[in-house]
Amino acid sequence: MDAQVENAIEIAWNPQSDQNLKSQAFEFLNQLRSEPQGWQVCLALATREPRASEVVRHVALEVVNNAIQGRQVDEQGMLYVRDSLMNYIRSYYGGGNANAQQDPVTIQNKFTQTITYLFVALYASQWQTFFDDFLVLASTSSTLVAENFLGTTFYLKILISVHDEIADTIVQRSPEEQQRDNDLKDVVRERDARKIAQSWQEILLYWKTRDGRIIDQCLSAIGRWASWTDLSLIVKDTLLSLLFELVSSPETIPQKEDGNNLRDASLNTFIEILAKKTKANDKLDLIEILRVKDVVSQLITSPLLHELRPTSNYDTDLAETVAKLVNNTVFDIINVLETAPAADPVVLKANVQLKEFLPFVLRFFADEYDEICSSVIPCLTDLLTYFRKKARPDADYASMLPPILQAIVAKMKYDETSSWGNEDAQTDEAEFQELRKRLQVLQQAVAAVDEQLYIDTISGIVGASLENFQSQRGQVDWRDIDLAMHEMFLFGELAVKSSGLFSKTKPVSPAAERLIGMMFKLIESDVASFSHPAIQLQYMEICVRYNTFFEANPHLIPRVLENFVRLVHHDHVKVRTRSWYLFHKFVKSLRQQLGDVAQTVTQALGDLLPIKAELPDETSDNDDMSSDENDRSADATFTSQLYLYEAVGCMCGSPAVPVANQVMFMQSVINPLFTDLENHLGPARAGDERSALQVHHLIMALGTLARGFSDWTPANTSPSSKPPAEAVSEEFARTAEAILVALESLNSSVEIRTAARFAFSRLIGVLGNRVLPQLIRWIDGLLSRTSSKDEMALFLRLLDQVVYGFKTEIFDILNTLLTPFLQRVFSGIAEPIQGTDDEIQLTELKLQYLGFLMVILNNDLGSVLVSSVNQPAFETVISTIEHFAKDVADFPTAKLAFSVLTRMVNSWGGPDLQNNGIAQPTQPSLPGFDRFMMERFSPLCWALPSNTAFNPKDAQGRQALGEAAGLQRAIYAKTGQEYLTWLRDVELRGMGMNDATIDEYLNALCTFDAKRFRQFFQVGFHSASASASASVSV
């Protein structure tokens, strides 16, 4: 049997084996795992002499482990496994066999795992000598041979594995497992913890000058066990002296084979010991006993962290470990301060320790390496949070804030080795910007504690840097100016409130007053002339962010615009394309003040406006392109170029520009576009791809120009927003005509239709009612035979805007185009679904279609649906709504369908009746609609709950039922007793309901208010009636 199992394992894990044989081998091994005695065969394979191959032993031990974990092995069997394993381990790890070949690490780990499972099962009662048995292997007693390397390492492996099994807090455990592990820890603490702690001291003493691998392993075990054993066993003079020696003089100890420093391992042990949960006073005592302050101070002044800091030999790993030790220590101190009563003497002790450790925090926070700096950010954040919680920080705490803020600001600066815009350093740049975000949070915390300190510090740094730039005539380090401008940009978080910088021409706050002074200095110093791209970008970002400053100081706008115009022509692609966006933002926010410079600036931008479409390079690998390369792509450049067109529109459409000049400026921009469009239409129709792309870009530019020109929307009655002048609208009518000609010529192209739809949505605000006569042409062009459901949905959304904006003027045109337009929508809805994307588009189309009907009804245009022209399509409209209302697979659409039906009832059902139990004649505004809504609309309310697929617990389904209940209430309000009679005699009885159920329902409909009836129908009544109506086809 042993040979058969060994052969099966060899075949199963041999990549050269025949697949059929491998399948048979795996099947055999799976049967072996389920065999009650299979583990015995595998145990023998794992421990036999001569040894089997590594893979055979590994798999065999895995089978044994699974059997123990799966409780396939009874107590006697586990004792047998214990004895077998211990015989093997004593033979090979006990030191008596000098010629014993060491097991591979994987096998050692498997043995450790098996023994750990046995520990869990047997230690409490059947294996009380567990730790003694393995401690003997280490031979640390003076009466035994002490040179047993294998036994010592195996003993330490067992200690680490036992901790990981019963005490690792990361592992998820069931309540039963947690209780079992807690009980085991109690037994270990009572029975063996003292001798184990003593063994650590002896191992460290013996091996510290012999082998660093064992030292590292022992320190790892100490660190783990410290979290749940009595610290008095660990924190002893002998053990602490050994730890201090390892920290201070690791060079006297042989290092581990992998080259990691034992000093780091010792420091990690300190960290683990400090992490032990203790009372506040005990924690502070522990910090003193461990002499953490002395350890950190000694390491900071050591050559590795001091003399070598400016060199490439700087030990960053050590620095990061010490930083973590400092971070955890300060975190513990702050926790004491937060939890202890103010009068408790422990607070005074904690404050003393906090003062001692703050310089260490700032030392590592200021480290050139971001990983080291980041290690102490958590404790610094906690410290500032603690300061903020105190109503008035005392003098001691107040004295800590200036060095903290200065360190934060200094860390915001680019270091000397950084080079902005270097493509090879993009990852470093991204990481630095992420660090700046974290530092910004710290700055805001300081400002929350001491606002005046923050204001004085930042304004001083900014003022000094700009003054130095001005006095040195620009001969300064760009990093200093970048820091000042970055801080100036962040200063707005405090200075700029919702009302801006000014309130009735006066600064809104002291911070706003300082920022205004900084803005004057920014403009006066002419820092925009500095040649570094980072500074130029910062300049524009600041001007855009603080645009309200220029509203109060319009005399400075021409000077700033002159700088913007220069920078939008920049040679650096990142500066150039970003400046186009920032220029647009600046101009848009200040359009009221740009009348005097509109023509000059527009002419200065003339060389940037010509559009040159470029087909994408099919050979390029876009997935591997860097961000700068993406900026250089033709598509990205055109997208940025559109911001220039919107900016030009903002300037030309400024109310300060006379109408005649507005028209002249517009013509100077759009006439070249018209000519270009005309020149490319022919080649585009002939199939030239670049010409078609050029037409697309030109249409997008014309639409964007319109968006910038006016932010007015139809039906907007605000006095601050006015429609463009007639002469301007006439020019945009020419624009719309040019786009329509292009659309009609190329409406088979989805790209052209997309651009035209984009332009149409932007032209509505500048055309006014001139758009109405063109509406049919827009529909014909945008909804071609090849239009997708998504395109139809998007156009329906645009049409909603037109109907709402021109509701008093659109009836005749809507009456003419409604039926053919709806026919196209019906065709799109009826198309078969092909794939998930198509299904999503169909759902959106249905929602937009119902939304369009709702807009018509809400704007008193419902009569267009039943006019003589559109009457033939009305039945299809109703049929589609009925179909959607019954769709149990699409509750949002069903809900909206019921809302549309309710709106129809309210629109055409006539006035509400006085439902007092007396029959009254209905007065529908649409003849016969009273019977129509009872016969067609009312039965739909039962379609969802009667469907066997309906889930009454579905939240969206219940919302749809709520709308159905609202429809019934609306019908009852219009028809009264007639509806009750219909329900009793026809509808409800036809569904199979008995008299009691019918009476319950009718009483609720008559007496409950809208909210209560909705809840009644959603939760209670529909479930009782669903079974009765399940067999009825609605």
PDB file of C-alpha atoms in Angstrom, residues 554-722:
ATOM      1  CA  PRO A 554     -10.877  94.553 -12.481  1.00  0.00           C
ATOM      2  CA  HIS A 555      -7.960  96.837 -13.322  1.00  0.00           C
ATOM      3  CA  LEU A 556      -5.645  93.847 -12.874  1.00  0.00           C
ATOM      4  CA  ILE A 557      -7.513  91.600 -15.331  1.00  0.00           C
ATOM      5  CA  PRO A 558      -5.755  92.842 -18.523  1.00  0.00           C
ATOM      6  CA  ARG A 559      -2.343  92.147 -16.996  1.00  0.00           C
ATOM      7  CA  VAL A 560      -3.337  88.632 -15.984  1.00  0.00           C
ATOM      8  CA  LEU A 561      -4.991  87.960 -19.336  1.00  0.00           C
ATOM      9  CA  GLU A 562      -1.774  89.020 -21.046  1.00  0.00           C
ATOM     10  CA  ASN A 563       0.044  86.320 -19.078  1.00  0.00           C
ATOM     11  CA  PHE A 564      -2.637  83.764 -19.906  1.00  0.00           C
ATOM     12  CA  VAL A 565      -2.433  84.550 -23.616  1.00  0.00           C
ATOM     13  CA  ARG A 566       1.328  84.045 -23.484  1.00  0.00           C
ATOM     14  CA  LEU A 567       1.003  80.756 -21.605  1.00  0.00           C
ATOM     15  CA  VAL A 568      -1.672  79.271 -23.875  1.00  0.00           C
ATOM     16  CA  HIS A 569       1.018  79.433 -26.565  1.00  0.00           C
ATOM     17  CA  HIS A 570       3.566  77.627 -24.365  1.00  0.00           C
ATOM     18  CA  ASP A 571       6.018  75.150 -25.915  1.00  0.00           C
ATOM     19  CA  HIS A 572       5.544  72.554 -23.158  1.00  0.00           C
ATOM     20  CA  VAL A 573       2.553  70.411 -24.091  1.00  0.00           C
ATOM     21  CA  LYS A 574       1.434  69.895 -20.487  1.00  0.00           C
ATOM     22  CA  VAL A 575       1.448  73.624 -19.780  1.00  0.00           C
ATOM     23  CA  ARG A 576      -0.168  74.475 -23.098  1.00  0.00           C
ATOM     24  CA  THR A 577      -3.116  72.070 -22.936  1.00  0.00           C
ATOM     25  CA  ARG A 578      -3.739  72.635 -19.228  1.00  0.00           C
ATOM     26  CA  SER A 579      -3.596  76.397 -19.755  1.00  0.00           C
ATOM     27  CA  TRP A 580      -6.379  76.162 -22.359  1.00  0.00           C
ATOM     28  CA  TYR A 581      -8.673  74.709 -19.716  1.00  0.00           C
ATOM     29  CA  LEU A 582      -7.593  77.206 -17.045  1.00  0.00           C
ATOM     30  CA  PHE A 583      -7.945  80.115 -19.456  1.00  0.00           C
ATOM     31  CA  HIS A 584     -11.513  78.992 -20.163  1.00  0.00           C
ATOM     32  CA  LYS A 585     -12.280  78.803 -16.427  1.00  0.00           C
ATOM     33  CA  PHE A 586     -10.794  82.245 -15.791  1.00  0.00           C
ATOM     34  CA  VAL A 587     -12.654  83.895 -18.648  1.00  0.00           C
ATOM     35  CA  LYS A 588     -15.954  82.196 -17.814  1.00  0.00           C
ATOM     36  CA  SER A 589     -15.871  83.418 -14.217  1.00  0.00           C
ATOM     37  CA  LEU A 590     -15.084  87.021 -15.253  1.00  0.00           C
ATOM     38  CA  ARG A 591     -17.078  87.414 -18.468  1.00  0.00           C
ATOM     39  CA  GLN A 592     -18.894  90.466 -17.086  1.00  0.00           C
ATOM     40  CA  GLN A 593     -15.584  92.362 -16.880  1.00  0.00           C
ATOM     41  CA  LEU A 594     -14.081  91.422 -20.260  1.00  0.00           C
ATOM     42  CA  GLY A 595     -15.792  93.827 -22.621  1.00  0.00           C
ATOM     43  CA  ASP A 596     -12.779  96.076 -23.190  1.00  0.00           C
ATOM     44  CA  VAL A 597     -10.337  93.292 -23.995  1.00  0.00           C
ATOM     45  CA  ALA A 598     -12.560  90.766 -25.799  1.00  0.00           C
ATOM     46  CA  GLN A 599     -11.469  91.714 -29.305  1.00  0.00           C
ATOM     47  CA  THR A 600      -7.770  91.892 -28.435  1.00  0.00           C
ATOM     48  CA  VAL A 601      -7.721  88.557 -26.670  1.00  0.00           C
ATOM     49  CA  THR A 602      -9.815  86.840 -29.348  1.00  0.00           C
ATOM     50  CA  GLN A 603      -7.445  88.022 -32.046  1.00  0.00           C
ATOM     51  CA  ALA A 604      -4.449  86.870 -29.975  1.00  0.00           C
ATOM     52  CA  LEU A 605      -5.931  83.371 -29.857  1.00  0.00           C
ATOM     53  CA  GLY A 606      -6.562  83.244 -33.593  1.00  0.00           C
ATOM     54  CA  ASP A 607      -3.561  81.060 -34.379  1.00  0.00           C
ATOM     55  CA  LEU A 608      -4.750  78.415 -31.871  1.00  0.00           C
ATOM     56  CA  LEU A 609      -8.281  78.071 -33.247  1.00  0.00           C
ATOM     57  CA  PRO A 610      -7.729  76.333 -36.613  1.00  0.00           C
ATOM     58  CA  ILE A 611      -8.760  72.684 -36.327  1.00  0.00           C
ATOM     59  CA  LYS A 612      -6.658  69.945 -37.847  1.00  0.00           C
ATOM     60  CA  ALA A 613      -8.172  66.524 -37.331  1.00  0.00           C
ATOM     61  CA  GLU A 614      -5.738  63.625 -37.231  1.00  0.00           C
ATOM     62  CA  LEU A 615      -6.686  59.981 -37.470  1.00  0.00           C
ATOM     63  CA  PRO A 616      -5.437  57.892 -34.534  1.00  0.00           C
ATOM     64  CA  ASP A 617      -2.251  55.938 -35.130  1.00  0.00           C
ATOM     65  CA  GLU A 618      -3.409  52.333 -35.299  1.00  0.00           C
ATOM     66  CA  THR A 619       0.140  51.072 -34.767  1.00  0.00           C
ATOM     67  CA  SER A 620       0.578  52.812 -31.413  1.00  0.00           C
ATOM     68  CA  ASP A 621      -0.033  50.944 -28.179  1.00  0.00           C
ATOM     69  CA  ASN A 622      -2.356  53.292 -26.334  1.00  0.00           C
ATOM     70  CA  ASP A 623      -2.369  51.099 -23.240  1.00  0.00           C
ATOM     71  CA  ASP A 624       1.294  51.820 -22.597  1.00  0.00           C
ATOM     72  CA  MET A 625       1.177  55.541 -23.232  1.00  0.00           C
ATOM     73  CA  SER A 626       2.219  57.803 -20.405  1.00  0.00           C
ATOM     74  CA  SER A 627       0.062  60.707 -19.301  1.00  0.00           C
ATOM     75  CA  ASP A 628       2.226  63.186 -21.218  1.00  0.00           C
ATOM     76  CA  GLU A 629       1.973  61.088 -24.343  1.00  0.00           C
ATOM     77  CA  ASN A 630      -1.765  61.013 -23.934  1.00  0.00           C
ATOM     78  CA  ASP A 631      -1.665  64.795 -23.715  1.00  0.00           C
ATOM     79  CA  ARG A 632       0.140  64.848 -27.031  1.00  0.00           C
ATOM     80  CA  SER A 633      -2.410  62.664 -28.784  1.00  0.00           C
ATOM     81  CA  ALA A 634      -4.501  64.420 -31.400  1.00  0.00           C
ATOM     82  CA  ASP A 635      -7.762  63.560 -29.688  1.00  0.00           C
ATOM     83  CA  ALA A 636      -6.628  64.910 -26.309  1.00  0.00           C
ATOM     84  CA  THR A 637      -5.347  68.079 -27.954  1.00  0.00           C
ATOM     85  CA  PHE A 638      -8.669  68.665 -29.698  1.00  0.00           C
ATOM     86  CA  THR A 639     -10.577  68.102 -26.456  1.00  0.00           C
ATOM     87  CA  SER A 640      -8.455  70.798 -24.824  1.00  0.00           C
ATOM     88  CA  GLN A 641      -8.850  73.025 -27.869  1.00  0.00           C
ATOM     89  CA  LEU A 642     -12.615  73.038 -27.322  1.00  0.00           C
ATOM     90  CA  TYR A 643     -12.008  74.937 -24.078  1.00  0.00           C
ATOM     91  CA  LEU A 644     -10.546  77.739 -26.166  1.00  0.00           C
ATOM     92  CA  TYR A 645     -13.708  77.887 -28.265  1.00  0.00           C
ATOM     93  CA  GLU A 646     -15.863  78.084 -25.161  1.00  0.00           C
ATOM     94  CA  ALA A 647     -13.600  80.809 -23.761  1.00  0.00           C
ATOM     95  CA  VAL A 648     -13.911  82.774 -27.006  1.00  0.00           C
ATOM     96  CA  GLY A 649     -17.680  82.411 -26.771  1.00  0.00           C
ATOM     97  CA  CYS A 650     -17.612  83.721 -23.198  1.00  0.00           C
ATOM     98  CA  MET A 651     -15.627  86.802 -24.209  1.00  0.00           C
ATOM     99  CA  CYS A 652     -17.626  87.542 -27.341  1.00  0.00           C
ATOM    100  CA  GLY A 653     -20.904  87.073 -25.484  1.00  0.00           C
ATOM    101  CA  SER A 654     -19.943  89.321 -22.563  1.00  0.00           C
ATOM    102  CA  PRO A 655     -22.789  91.762 -21.766  1.00  0.00           C
ATOM    103  CA  ALA A 656     -20.189  94.529 -21.790  1.00  0.00           C
ATOM    104  CA  VAL A 657     -19.561  93.952 -25.528  1.00  0.00           C
ATOM    105  CA  PRO A 658     -21.952  95.875 -27.842  1.00  0.00           C
ATOM    106  CA  VAL A 659     -24.229  93.666 -29.931  1.00  0.00           C
ATOM    107  CA  ALA A 660     -22.679  94.844 -33.188  1.00  0.00           C
ATOM    108  CA  ASN A 661     -19.257  93.862 -31.910  1.00  0.00           C
ATOM    109  CA  GLN A 662     -20.573  90.526 -30.650  1.00  0.00           C
ATOM    110  CA  VAL A 663     -21.765  89.733 -34.170  1.00  0.00           C
ATOM    111  CA  MET A 664     -18.490  90.899 -35.700  1.00  0.00           C
ATOM    112  CA  PHE A 665     -16.400  88.840 -33.281  1.00  0.00           C
ATOM    113  CA  MET A 666     -18.575  85.793 -33.870  1.00  0.00           C
ATOM    114  CA  GLN A 667     -18.300  86.094 -37.620  1.00  0.00           C
ATOM    115  CA  SER A 668     -14.521  86.314 -37.401  1.00  0.00           C
ATOM    116  CA  VAL A 669     -14.521  82.943 -35.630  1.00  0.00           C
ATOM    117  CA  ILE A 670     -17.324  80.990 -37.319  1.00  0.00           C
ATOM    118  CA  ASN A 671     -16.804  82.053 -40.942  1.00  0.00           C
ATOM    119  CA  PRO A 672     -13.469  80.182 -41.224  1.00  0.00           C
ATOM    120  CA  LEU A 673     -15.183  77.170 -39.680  1.00  0.00           C
ATOM    121  CA  PHE A 674     -18.008  77.374 -42.239  1.00  0.00           C
ATOM    122  CA  THR A 675     -15.502  77.490 -45.071  1.00  0.00           C
ATOM    123  CA  ASP A 676     -13.584  74.552 -43.673  1.00  0.00           C
ATOM    124  CA  LEU A 677     -16.825  72.610 -43.195  1.00  0.00           C
ATOM    125  CA  GLU A 678     -17.878  73.221 -46.779  1.00  0.00           C
ATOM    126  CA  ASN A 679     -14.483  72.144 -48.101  1.00  0.00           C
ATOM    127  CA  HIS A 680     -14.544  68.824 -46.246  1.00  0.00           C
ATOM    128  CA  LEU A 681     -18.172  67.773 -46.787  1.00  0.00           C
ATOM    129  CA  GLY A 682     -17.547  66.483 -50.289  1.00  0.00           C
ATOM    130  CA  PRO A 683     -14.536  64.297 -49.426  1.00  0.00           C
ATOM    131  CA  ALA A 684     -16.337  63.092 -46.302  1.00  0.00           C
ATOM    132  CA  ARG A 685     -19.345  61.970 -48.362  1.00  0.00           C
ATOM    133  CA  ALA A 686     -16.914  60.184 -50.658  1.00  0.00           C
ATOM    134  CA  GLY A 687     -15.601  58.157 -47.715  1.00  0.00           C
ATOM    135  CA  ASP A 688     -12.476  60.069 -46.710  1.00  0.00           C
ATOM    136  CA  GLU A 689     -12.016  59.277 -43.009  1.00  0.00           C
ATOM    137  CA  ARG A 690      -9.907  62.286 -42.145  1.00  0.00           C
ATOM    138  CA  SER A 691     -12.414  64.646 -43.767  1.00  0.00           C
ATOM    139  CA  ALA A 692     -15.252  63.005 -41.833  1.00  0.00           C
ATOM    140  CA  LEU A 693     -13.279  63.464 -38.608  1.00  0.00           C
ATOM    141  CA  GLN A 694     -12.631  67.094 -39.552  1.00  0.00           C
ATOM    142  CA  VAL A 695     -16.388  67.636 -40.029  1.00  0.00           C
ATOM    143  CA  HIS A 696     -16.996  66.048 -36.627  1.00  0.00           C
ATOM    144  CA  HIS A 697     -14.467  68.379 -34.979  1.00  0.00           C
ATOM    145  CA  LEU A 698     -15.876  71.466 -36.690  1.00  0.00           C
ATOM    146  CA  ILE A 699     -19.409  70.678 -35.531  1.00  0.00           C
ATOM    147  CA  MET A 700     -18.152  70.135 -31.970  1.00  0.00           C
ATOM    148  CA  ALA A 701     -16.301  73.486 -32.090  1.00  0.00           C
ATOM    149  CA  LEU A 702     -19.412  75.346 -33.277  1.00  0.00           C
ATOM    150  CA  GLY A 703     -21.510  73.804 -30.530  1.00  0.00           C
ATOM    151  CA  THR A 704     -18.907  74.593 -27.882  1.00  0.00           C
ATOM    152  CA  LEU A 705     -18.698  78.183 -29.085  1.00  0.00           C
ATOM    153  CA  ALA A 706     -22.452  78.493 -28.573  1.00  0.00           C
ATOM    154  CA  ARG A 707     -22.232  77.067 -25.070  1.00  0.00           C
ATOM    155  CA  GLY A 708     -19.656  79.691 -24.104  1.00  0.00           C
ATOM    156  CA  PHE A 709     -21.616  82.549 -25.666  1.00  0.00           C
ATOM    157  CA  SER A 710     -24.736  82.274 -23.535  1.00  0.00           C
ATOM    158  CA  ASP A 711     -25.794  80.407 -20.420  1.00  0.00           C
ATOM    159  CA  TRP A 712     -29.453  81.337 -20.951  1.00  0.00           C
ATOM    160  CA  THR A 713     -31.966  78.526 -21.256  1.00  0.00           C
ATOM    161  CA  PRO A 714     -35.524  78.718 -22.581  1.00  0.00           C
ATOM    162  CA  ALA A 715     -38.153  79.316 -19.890  1.00  0.00           C
ATOM    163  CA  ASN A 716     -35.524  80.911 -17.646  1.00  0.00           C
ATOM    164  CA  THR A 717     -37.167  84.018 -16.217  1.00  0.00           C
ATOM    165  CA  SER A 718     -34.265  85.093 -14.021  1.00  0.00           C
ATOM    166  CA  PRO A 719     -33.393  88.766 -14.641  1.00  0.00           C
ATOM    167  CA  SER A 720     -29.690  87.923 -14.393  1.00  0.00           C
ATOM    168  CA  SER A 721     -29.909  85.564 -17.362  1.00  0.00           C
ATOM    169  CA  LYS A 722     -31.080  87.022 -20.642  1.00  0.00           C
TER     170      LYS A 722
END
